[in-house]
Short mmCIF file of C-alpha atoms in Angstrom, two decimals:
data_model
loop_
_atom_site.label_atom_id
_atom_site.label_comp_id
_atom_site.label_asym_id
_atom_site.label_seq_id
_atom_site.Cartn_x
_atom_site.Cartn_y
_atom_site.Cartn_z
CA MET U 1 0.00 0.00 0.00
CA SER U 2 1.46 3.38 -0.95
CA SER U 3 1.68 6.17 1.61
CA LEU U 4 -1.09 8.02 -0.26
CA GLU U 5 -3.30 4.96 -0.14
CA ALA U 6 -2.55 4.32 3.55
CA ALA U 7 -3.31 7.96 4.36
CA SER U 8 -6.59 7.88 2.40
CA TRP U 9 -7.73 4.80 4.28
CA ALA U 10 -6.70 6.35 7.59
CA ILE U 11 -8.70 9.51 6.82
CA ARG U 12 -11.73 7.40 5.86
CA THR U 13 -11.63 4.83 8.66
CA ALA U 14 -9.37 5.99 11.51
CA ASN U 15 -7.21 9.10 12.07
CA ALA U 16 -4.72 11.12 10.06
CA VAL U 17 -2.58 14.12 10.93
CA THR U 18 -1.26 16.51 8.30
CA ARG U 19 1.16 19.42 8.70
CA LEU U 20 -0.58 22.29 6.93
CA GLU U 21 2.32 24.23 5.50
CA HIS U 22 0.13 25.67 2.72
CA VAL U 23 -2.31 27.42 5.08
CA ARG U 24 -1.48 30.86 6.46
CA ALA U 25 -2.89 32.48 9.57
CA VAL U 26 -3.01 36.03 10.91
CA ARG U 27 -4.75 37.79 13.75
CA LEU U 28 -6.34 41.11 12.83
CA ALA U 29 -7.39 43.69 15.35
CA GLY U 30 -8.08 47.39 15.53
CA PRO U 31 -11.01 49.65 14.70
CA GLY U 32 -10.72 49.06 10.94
CA ALA U 33 -10.50 45.26 11.04
CA GLN U 34 -14.17 44.43 10.57
CA ASP U 35 -14.78 46.91 7.75
CA THR U 36 -11.64 45.79 5.94
CA LEU U 37 -12.47 42.09 6.25
CA ASP U 38 -16.03 42.78 5.15
CA ALA U 39 -14.74 44.38 1.96
CA LEU U 40 -12.17 41.63 1.47
CA THR U 41 -14.37 38.54 1.80
CA THR U 42 -17.47 37.36 -0.04
CA SER U 43 -19.68 36.20 2.83
CA ARG U 44 -21.90 38.16 5.14
CA LEU U 45 -19.89 38.78 8.31
CA PHE U 46 -22.45 37.52 10.74
CA LEU U 47 -20.43 35.74 13.42
CA ARG U 48 -20.66 35.23 17.13
CA GLU U 49 -17.67 34.89 19.41
CA GLY U 50 -16.01 31.50 18.84
CA GLN U 51 -17.60 30.93 15.43
CA MET U 52 -15.90 30.43 12.07
CA LEU U 53 -17.04 31.40 8.61
CA HIS U 54 -15.96 29.58 5.46
CA THR U 55 -15.51 32.28 2.86
CA LEU U 56 -13.58 33.38 -0.22
CA MET U 57 -11.50 36.27 -1.43
CA LEU U 58 -11.94 37.15 -5.10
CA GLU U 59 -9.84 38.83 -7.72
CA PRO U 60 -11.40 42.07 -9.03
CA GLY U 61 -12.58 40.10 -12.09
CA GLY U 62 -14.51 37.64 -9.91
CA SER U 63 -12.21 34.60 -10.00
CA ILE U 64 -11.00 32.95 -6.80
CA LEU U 65 -8.04 34.53 -5.00
CA ALA U 66 -8.19 32.66 -1.69
CA ASP U 67 -10.10 29.99 0.17
CA ALA U 68 -10.45 31.21 3.73
CA PHE U 69 -11.83 30.77 7.21
CA LEU U 70 -12.66 33.83 9.25
CA CYS U 71 -13.02 33.47 13.02
CA LEU U 72 -14.24 35.98 15.58
CA ASP U 73 -12.04 35.90 18.68
CA GLU U 74 -13.09 38.45 21.29
CA GLU U 75 -12.18 41.83 19.81
CA ALA U 76 -10.03 40.39 17.04
CA TRP U 77 -10.33 38.19 13.98
CA ILE U 78 -8.33 35.09 13.11
CA PHE U 79 -7.97 34.73 9.37
CA LEU U 80 -6.82 31.38 7.91
CA TRP U 81 -6.35 31.20 4.18
CA GLU U 82 -4.95 29.24 1.26
CA GLY U 83 -3.75 31.20 -1.75
CA PRO U 84 -1.66 34.37 -1.61
CA SER U 85 1.52 34.57 0.44
CA LEU U 86 1.52 36.55 3.67
CA GLU U 87 3.27 39.42 1.95
CA GLU U 88 0.75 39.44 -0.91
CA LEU U 89 -2.14 39.36 1.55
CA LEU U 90 -0.73 42.29 3.54
CA VAL U 91 -0.43 44.41 0.40
CA HIS U 92 -3.96 43.47 -0.67
CA LEU U 93 -5.32 44.08 2.82
CA GLU U 94 -3.84 47.56 2.99
CA ALA U 95 -5.14 48.42 -0.49
CA VAL U 96 -8.65 47.33 0.47
CA ARG U 97 -8.48 49.13 3.82
CA SER U 98 -7.45 52.30 2.08
CA GLU U 99 -10.15 51.89 -0.60
CA VAL U 100 -12.97 51.54 1.92
CA LYS U 101 -11.44 54.23 4.15
CA ALA U 102 -11.40 51.89 7.15
CA ALA U 103 -9.58 52.83 10.33
CA GLU U 104 -6.22 51.35 11.30
CA ILE U 105 -5.73 47.65 11.77
CA SER U 106 -2.98 45.57 13.30
CA VAL U 107 -1.89 42.27 11.83
CA VAL U 108 0.04 39.54 13.63
CA ASP U 109 1.45 36.59 11.71
CA LEU U 110 0.32 33.66 13.84
CA LEU U 111 2.65 31.24 12.09
CA ALA U 112 5.68 33.13 13.35
CA GLY U 113 4.96 31.53 16.71
CA HIS U 114 2.74 28.57 15.83
CA VAL U 115 2.38 25.61 13.50
CA LEU U 116 -0.87 24.37 12.03
CA TRP U 117 -1.90 20.71 11.87
CA SER U 118 -5.01 19.03 10.60
CA LEU U 119 -6.58 15.99 12.30
CA ASP U 120 -9.07 14.17 10.11
CA GLY U 121 -10.98 10.93 10.34
CA PRO U 122 -14.14 9.37 11.74
CA TYR U 123 -12.36 9.07 15.10
CA ALA U 124 -10.55 12.42 15.04
CA TRP U 125 -12.86 13.56 17.86
CA GLU U 126 -11.53 10.70 20.00
CA LEU U 127 -7.88 11.54 19.36
CA CYS U 128 -8.40 15.28 19.66
CA SER U 129 -10.31 15.00 22.94
CA ALA U 130 -7.65 12.66 24.36
CA LEU U 131 -5.03 15.26 23.42
CA LEU U 132 -6.80 18.45 24.45
CA GLY U 133 -9.70 17.50 26.71
CA PRO U 134 -13.39 16.56 26.55
CA GLU U 135 -14.45 20.12 25.60
CA VAL U 136 -13.55 19.15 22.03
CA LEU U 137 -16.57 16.84 21.92
CA GLY U 138 -19.01 19.70 22.42
CA ALA U 139 -17.54 21.93 19.72
CA PRO U 140 -19.98 22.38 16.82
CA TYR U 141 -18.75 22.41 13.24
CA LEU U 142 -17.20 25.78 12.34
CA SER U 143 -16.38 26.80 15.89
CA PHE U 144 -13.09 27.08 17.72
CA LEU U 145 -11.79 27.04 21.25
CA GLN U 146 -8.58 27.45 23.21
CA LEU U 147 -7.44 24.33 25.05
CA GLN U 148 -4.10 23.86 26.79
CA GLY U 149 -2.59 26.72 24.81
CA VAL U 150 -3.70 25.19 21.50
CA THR U 151 -6.37 26.81 19.34
CA CYS U 152 -8.62 24.04 18.07
CA PHE U 153 -10.73 24.85 15.02
CA ARG U 154 -13.55 22.43 14.26
CA ALA U 155 -13.26 22.39 10.48
CA GLY U 156 -12.02 20.17 7.72
CA LYS U 157 -12.32 19.44 4.03
CA THR U 158 -12.49 15.66 3.89
CA GLY U 159 -16.09 14.88 4.82
CA GLU U 160 -14.87 13.33 8.09
CA TYR U 161 -14.56 14.80 11.57
CA GLY U 162 -11.87 17.44 11.20
CA TYR U 163 -9.87 19.71 13.50
CA LEU U 164 -7.23 22.31 12.72
CA LEU U 165 -4.79 22.74 15.57
CA LEU U 166 -2.79 25.95 15.95
CA VAL U 167 0.05 24.82 18.22
CA PRO U 168 2.58 27.21 19.81
CA ARG U 169 6.07 26.44 18.53
CA GLU U 170 7.45 26.14 22.06
CA ARG U 171 5.00 23.27 22.65
CA LEU U 172 5.45 21.68 19.24
CA GLU U 173 7.73 18.77 20.16
CA GLY U 174 5.84 17.75 23.27
CA THR U 175 2.43 18.04 21.62
CA TRP U 176 3.57 16.10 18.56
CA ALA U 177 5.03 13.33 20.70
CA ARG U 178 1.84 13.13 22.78
CA LEU U 179 -0.30 13.08 19.64
CA ARG U 180 1.72 10.21 18.16
CA GLU U 181 1.60 8.33 21.44
CA LEU U 182 -2.19 8.67 21.74
CA GLY U 183 -2.58 7.95 18.05
CA GLU U 184 -0.84 4.57 18.28
CA GLY U 185 -4.00 2.97 19.57
CA LEU U 186 -6.27 4.97 17.26
CA GLY U 187 -4.89 4.09 13.83
CA LEU U 188 -3.12 7.44 13.38
CA VAL U 189 -1.19 7.91 10.14
CA GLU U 190 0.67 11.01 9.01
CA ALA U 191 -0.93 12.17 5.78
CA SER U 192 0.33 14.37 2.99
CA LEU U 193 -1.48 17.26 1.34
CA PRO U 194 -2.23 15.15 -1.80
CA ALA U 195 -4.12 12.66 0.41
CA LEU U 196 -6.20 15.48 1.90
CA ASP U 197 -6.81 16.87 -1.57
CA GLN U 198 -7.98 13.50 -2.89
CA CYS U 199 -10.46 13.26 -0.01
CA ALA U 200 -11.62 16.80 -0.72
CA LEU U 201 -12.19 15.85 -4.35
CA GLU U 202 -14.29 12.82 -3.35
CA ASN U 203 -16.37 14.88 -0.95
CA TRP U 204 -16.83 17.96 -3.15
CA HIS U 205 -14.80 20.26 -0.92
CA PHE U 206 -13.25 23.04 -2.94
CA THR U 207 -9.49 23.54 -2.76
CA LEU U 208 -7.45 25.96 -4.83
CA ARG U 209 -5.25 23.06 -5.89
CA ALA U 210 -8.20 21.62 -7.81
CA LEU U 211 -7.68 24.53 -10.23
CA GLU U 212 -3.89 24.35 -10.50
CA SER U 213 -3.76 22.12 -13.57
CA PHE U 214 -6.51 23.93 -15.42
CA SER U 215 -5.40 26.64 -17.83
CA ARG U 216 -8.76 28.49 -17.73
CA ALA U 217 -8.86 28.66 -13.93
CA SER U 218 -8.69 32.44 -13.99
CA THR U 219 -12.03 32.52 -15.84
CA LEU U 220 -13.87 30.53 -13.18
CA THR U 221 -15.97 32.34 -10.62
CA PRO U 222 -17.91 31.00 -7.62
CA ALA U 223 -20.89 30.60 -9.97
CA GLU U 224 -19.20 28.01 -12.22
CA LEU U 225 -17.59 26.35 -9.19
CA GLN U 226 -20.91 25.98 -7.32
CA LEU U 227 -19.61 28.11 -4.47
CA ARG U 228 -22.40 30.67 -4.39
CA TRP U 229 -23.29 29.58 -0.86
CA ARG U 230 -20.13 31.41 0.20
CA VAL U 231 -21.08 34.63 -1.59
CA ASP U 232 -23.47 37.37 -0.55
CA LEU U 233 -24.01 39.37 -3.75
CA ALA U 234 -25.99 41.97 -1.81
CA LYS U 235 -22.82 43.28 -0.15
CA GLU U 236 -19.81 45.05 -1.59
CA PHE U 237 -16.48 43.26 -1.70
CA VAL U 238 -13.55 42.96 -4.06
CA GLY U 239 -14.87 41.25 -7.20
CA ALA U 240 -18.56 41.76 -6.33
CA ARG U 241 -19.38 44.00 -9.26
CA ALA U 242 -17.76 41.69 -11.81
CA LEU U 243 -19.42 38.64 -10.29
CA ARG U 244 -22.85 40.31 -10.22
CA GLU U 245 -22.52 41.21 -13.91
CA HIS U 246 -21.27 37.72 -14.75
CA VAL U 247 -24.19 36.05 -12.97
CA ALA U 248 -26.67 38.47 -14.56
CA ARG U 249 -25.37 37.54 -18.03
CA GLY U 250 -25.81 33.86 -17.14
CA ILE U 251 -23.08 31.28 -16.78
CA ALA U 252 -22.30 28.92 -19.65
CA GLU U 253 -20.59 26.09 -17.77
CA ARG U 254 -20.73 24.43 -14.38
CA VAL U 255 -18.30 22.19 -12.53
CA THR U 256 -19.74 18.71 -12.16
CA CYS U 257 -18.45 15.64 -10.35
CA PHE U 258 -17.74 12.39 -12.21
CA VAL U 259 -16.21 8.95 -11.85
CA SER U 260 -14.07 7.18 -14.41
CA PRO U 261 -12.91 3.54 -14.62
CA ARG U 262 -9.59 4.54 -16.23
CA ALA U 263 -6.94 7.20 -15.83
CA ILE U 264 -7.61 10.57 -17.43
CA LEU U 265 -5.93 13.94 -17.03
CA PRO U 266 -6.88 17.55 -16.35
CA GLU U 267 -7.51 19.60 -19.50
CA GLN U 268 -8.63 16.58 -21.54
CA GLN U 269 -11.85 17.20 -23.45
CA ILE U 270 -15.21 15.77 -22.47
CA HIS U 271 -17.43 14.73 -25.37
CA LEU U 272 -21.04 13.74 -25.82
CA ASP U 273 -21.96 12.03 -29.09
CA GLY U 274 -18.70 13.23 -30.61
CA VAL U 275 -19.21 16.89 -29.68
CA ALA U 276 -16.89 18.63 -27.19
CA VAL U 277 -19.00 19.70 -24.21
CA GLY U 278 -16.40 20.36 -21.53
CA SER U 279 -12.98 19.71 -20.03
CA VAL U 280 -11.57 17.80 -17.10
CA LEU U 281 -10.72 20.24 -14.32
CA GLN U 282 -9.13 17.88 -11.82
CA VAL U 283 -9.01 14.13 -11.35
CA GLY U 284 -7.41 11.67 -8.94
CA TRP U 285 -7.34 7.98 -8.09
CA SER U 286 -9.54 7.08 -5.17
CA PRO U 287 -7.97 4.24 -3.19
CA VAL U 288 -11.21 3.79 -1.26
CA ARG U 289 -13.59 3.80 -4.25
CA LYS U 290 -11.12 2.00 -6.56
CA ASP U 291 -11.85 4.29 -9.47
CA TRP U 292 -10.93 7.76 -10.69
CA VAL U 293 -12.83 10.69 -9.25
CA GLY U 294 -12.87 14.03 -10.99
CA TRP U 295 -14.50 17.36 -11.56
CA GLY U 296 -15.34 18.47 -15.08
CA LEU U 297 -16.28 21.88 -16.42
CA ILE U 298 -19.29 21.00 -18.57
CA ASP U 299 -21.67 23.07 -20.72
CA LEU U 300 -24.49 24.21 -18.47
CA GLY U 301 -27.26 22.38 -20.32
CA LEU U 302 -25.45 19.07 -19.76
CA ALA U 303 -23.89 19.71 -16.36
CA TRP U 304 -26.11 17.27 -14.50
CA PRO U 305 -25.31 14.19 -12.44
CA GLY U 306 -26.49 10.76 -13.56
CA ILE U 307 -25.28 10.93 -17.17
CA GLY U 308 -23.16 7.99 -18.32
CA GLN U 309 -22.80 8.84 -22.02
CA PHE U 310 -19.86 11.27 -21.67
CA ARG U 311 -16.46 10.29 -23.08
CA VAL U 312 -13.03 11.78 -22.36
CA SER U 313 -10.55 11.85 -25.22
CA THR U 314 -7.13 10.47 -24.24
CA ALA U 315 -4.06 9.38 -26.20
CA GLU U 316 -5.12 5.78 -25.52
CA GLY U 317 -8.64 6.31 -26.82
CA ASP U 318 -11.95 7.42 -25.38
CA VAL U 319 -12.66 6.79 -21.70
CA PRO U 320 -16.27 6.68 -20.50
CA ILE U 321 -17.12 8.81 -17.49
CA GLU U 322 -20.32 9.09 -15.50
CA THR U 323 -21.40 12.25 -13.73
CA ARG U 324 -22.51 11.80 -10.12
CA SER U 325 -24.00 13.75 -7.24
CA PRO U 326 -21.23 14.26 -4.70
CA PRO U 327 -20.19 13.33 -2.08
CA LEU U 328 -19.09 10.02 -3.56
CA LEU U 329 -18.74 8.16 -0.26
CA ASP U 330 -21.02 7.32 2.61
CA ASN U 331 -18.48 8.77 5.00
CA ARG U 332 -18.01 6.82 8.20
CA SER U 333 -18.24 10.10 10.13
CA LEU U 334 -21.92 10.31 9.13
CA PHE U 335 -22.58 7.26 11.25
CA VAL U 336 -19.99 7.46 14.05
CA ASP U 337 -21.57 8.95 17.16
CA PRO U 338 -19.05 9.95 19.87
CA ARG U 339 -21.66 9.08 22.52
CA ARG U 340 -21.97 5.46 21.36
CA HIS U 341 -18.94 4.52 19.30
CA CYS U 342 -15.17 4.48 19.60
CA TYR U 343 -12.23 3.32 17.54
CA ALA U 344 -11.75 0.17 19.62
CA THR U 345 -15.26 -1.14 18.89
CA ARG U 346 -15.38 -0.14 15.22
CA ALA U 347 -15.41 -3.70 13.88
CA ASP U 348 -18.55 -4.52 15.85
CA ASP U 349 -20.44 -1.29 15.22
CA GLY U 350 -22.06 -2.40 11.97
CA PHE U 351 -21.48 0.71 9.85
CA PRO U 352 -22.65 0.75 6.24
CA PRO U 353 -20.00 0.36 3.55
CA LEU U 354 -18.06 3.46 2.52
CA VAL U 355 -19.00 2.96 -1.13
CA SER U 356 -22.55 2.10 -2.06
CA ARG U 357 -22.59 3.29 -5.66
CA MET W 1 -28.93 14.90 -27.87
CA ASN W 2 -30.88 11.66 -27.80
CA PRO W 3 -34.51 11.91 -26.57
CA GLU W 4 -33.88 9.68 -23.55
CA LEU W 5 -31.10 11.93 -22.26
CA ALA W 6 -33.12 15.06 -23.04
CA GLY W 7 -36.03 13.61 -21.05
CA TYR W 8 -33.78 12.77 -18.13
CA ILE W 9 -32.36 16.30 -18.05
CA ARG W 10 -35.83 17.80 -18.22
CA ARG W 11 -37.07 15.64 -15.32
CA ARG W 12 -33.95 16.41 -13.34
CA SER W 13 -34.23 20.15 -13.99
CA GLU W 14 -37.89 20.20 -12.95
CA ALA W 15 -37.17 18.23 -9.78
CA LEU W 16 -34.29 20.59 -8.94
CA GLU W 17 -36.54 23.64 -9.28
CA ARG W 18 -39.11 22.08 -6.94
CA ILE W 19 -36.42 21.11 -4.41
CA ARG W 20 -34.94 24.62 -4.52
CA ARG W 21 -38.35 26.19 -3.86
CA MET W 22 -39.03 23.70 -1.08
CA LEU W 23 -35.67 24.43 0.58
CA SER W 24 -36.15 28.14 0.19
CA VAL W 25 -39.47 27.94 2.08
CA CYS W 26 -38.30 25.39 4.70
CA LEU W 27 -35.10 27.25 5.50
CA LYS W 28 -36.54 30.74 4.98
CA LEU W 29 -33.73 31.54 2.58
CA GLN W 30 -33.36 35.07 1.25
CA GLY W 31 -32.92 35.61 -2.47
CA ASP W 32 -33.71 33.79 -5.66
CA PRO W 33 -33.90 29.98 -5.17
CA ARG W 34 -32.32 29.54 -8.62
CA GLN W 35 -29.08 30.83 -7.14
CA ILE W 36 -28.81 27.70 -4.98
CA ASP W 37 -26.17 25.60 -6.73
CA PRO W 38 -27.31 22.00 -7.22
CA ASP W 39 -24.36 20.33 -5.48
CA THR W 40 -24.51 22.64 -2.46
CA ALA W 41 -24.16 20.71 0.78
CA LEU W 42 -27.05 20.88 3.22
CA PHE W 43 -25.25 20.39 6.55
CA GLY W 44 -22.08 22.07 7.82
CA THR W 45 -20.82 24.15 4.97
CA GLY W 46 -23.24 24.99 2.17
CA LEU W 47 -26.73 25.78 3.41
CA GLY W 48 -25.60 25.03 6.96
CA ILE W 49 -28.78 23.35 8.14
CA ASP W 50 -29.13 21.95 11.65
CA SER W 51 -31.06 18.93 12.91
CA LEU W 52 -34.28 20.93 13.27
CA ASP W 53 -34.01 22.12 9.67
CA ALA W 54 -33.45 18.51 8.66
CA VAL W 55 -36.74 17.49 10.29
CA GLU W 56 -38.49 20.27 8.35
CA ILE W 57 -36.98 18.98 5.12
CA VAL W 58 -37.97 15.38 5.86
CA VAL W 59 -41.56 16.48 6.46
CA ALA W 60 -41.55 18.68 3.35
CA MET W 61 -40.23 15.82 1.20
CA GLU W 62 -43.16 13.71 2.34
CA ILE W 63 -45.71 16.46 1.67
CA GLU W 64 -44.23 17.73 -1.61
CA PHE W 65 -43.10 14.45 -3.16
CA GLY W 66 -44.72 11.70 -1.09
CA ILE W 67 -41.25 10.41 -0.21
CA SER W 68 -40.64 8.97 3.23
CA LEU W 69 -37.17 9.23 4.68
CA ALA W 70 -37.83 6.85 7.54
CA ASP W 71 -34.77 4.70 6.81
CA PRO W 72 -31.91 6.34 8.76
CA ILE W 73 -29.16 5.32 6.33
CA LEU W 74 -31.08 6.56 3.29
CA ARG W 75 -31.94 9.74 5.19
CA ARG W 76 -28.30 10.48 6.03
CA SER W 77 -27.14 9.73 2.48
CA SER W 78 -29.86 11.79 0.79
CA LEU W 79 -29.79 14.80 3.10
CA ARG W 80 -26.21 15.65 2.16
CA SER W 81 -26.77 17.93 -0.81
CA VAL W 82 -29.46 19.54 -2.94
CA ASN W 83 -28.72 17.06 -5.71
CA GLY W 84 -28.95 14.20 -3.20
CA LEU W 85 -32.60 15.16 -2.70
CA VAL W 86 -33.09 15.40 -6.47
CA ASP W 87 -31.62 11.90 -6.88
CA LEU W 88 -34.10 10.66 -4.33
CA VAL W 89 -37.05 12.29 -6.09
CA LEU W 90 -36.04 10.83 -9.45
CA ALA W 91 -35.66 7.40 -7.90
CA GLY W 92 -39.09 7.69 -6.31
CA GLY W 93 -37.68 7.48 -2.81
CA ASP W 94 -35.56 4.37 -3.28
CA GLY W 95 -32.16 6.04 -3.36
CA PRO W 96 -29.83 7.62 -5.90
CA ASN W 97 -30.74 7.26 -9.55
CA VAL W 98 -27.22 6.56 -10.78
#
């Protein structure tokens, strides 16, 4: 079993930890912080203390700049994002602050003094509570709390129980050792970013890396990517005007999930009855499903799940694909109840299979 | 496009519009229901429903489509996304139509 395969199985059936070196984190405070963040992000900033918001930052033209979580922490905001570097974000932040004439803000790079890990799996709650305390069990999805000096964010992009841990660097070695020790009895595997990304693909969680191999990524807005739930078009933010105009004109394509029995590649054309109707956006082998899972950008009139007549043109000939409604797994986390189940009794708990279709 | 596929897309599109309107009423959503993307998740991210909302949707599915979601496994699988509900409607309540 390859490390990617072992990590995928651990995420789907046990526990996995990943060092999130691609995610950046800052703490923003000051009288201008809220107005600046409001103009920077696409969602309505309606948060209570301890809550998180899954949002986006857009380019002025409406395409995706960053995939982000925004968290309200007393009088400040914690901003976690994937996309621009810290330096790029600071420049952008200041430009937006100046544009909206917001008051001063202060920004602290949290990763100067912390590292960020991700714990994912149907028993991640068990490992995380053993590490940080039983308070973890009461944390609703998209909330965060401070435990033993660690900030624990209840969030993930795999379809399983997920926690992001912001660990102070001075406690890194001890916390890592304790995590590995506790994880020995809980099936813990260290996972790589590609394993997390494959799980995100299977569960229809957007990541910026899903766009990396697609040459037309800069033309895709939240409307094509089915991310409008993260956008409040009634408010003003960077990219809002372009996105409103784009949506008013009507989109021509939509990203749709598919499965394939054979290997295909991003950018390859999708055909129906010999006519090009789309392109493969991203695709990856699913060790759990035992087939290829992908997202295709398909002409809007055909961008529906349940169609098995599509073909992808490859150098080895046409490959049939079938569009599906994601998520593509019956995630174990749907059925694991921390009040009744635990890793030790998993074999006797009678869960349904991970793949039913 | 062959007539069978065209018919499937028409049925799917009609079911989606009904599901969107149903969700919009159940969840008291602001805005145009057509702006709800079909693969939007229901729980957690996406529409962010809670267990009380889920009960409302289960009741509405029974009233609007005559579909019972009494089976807990089918209920959990179908209540994951807007399209999951559409799959259920197209299958007449027996599970995904793929």
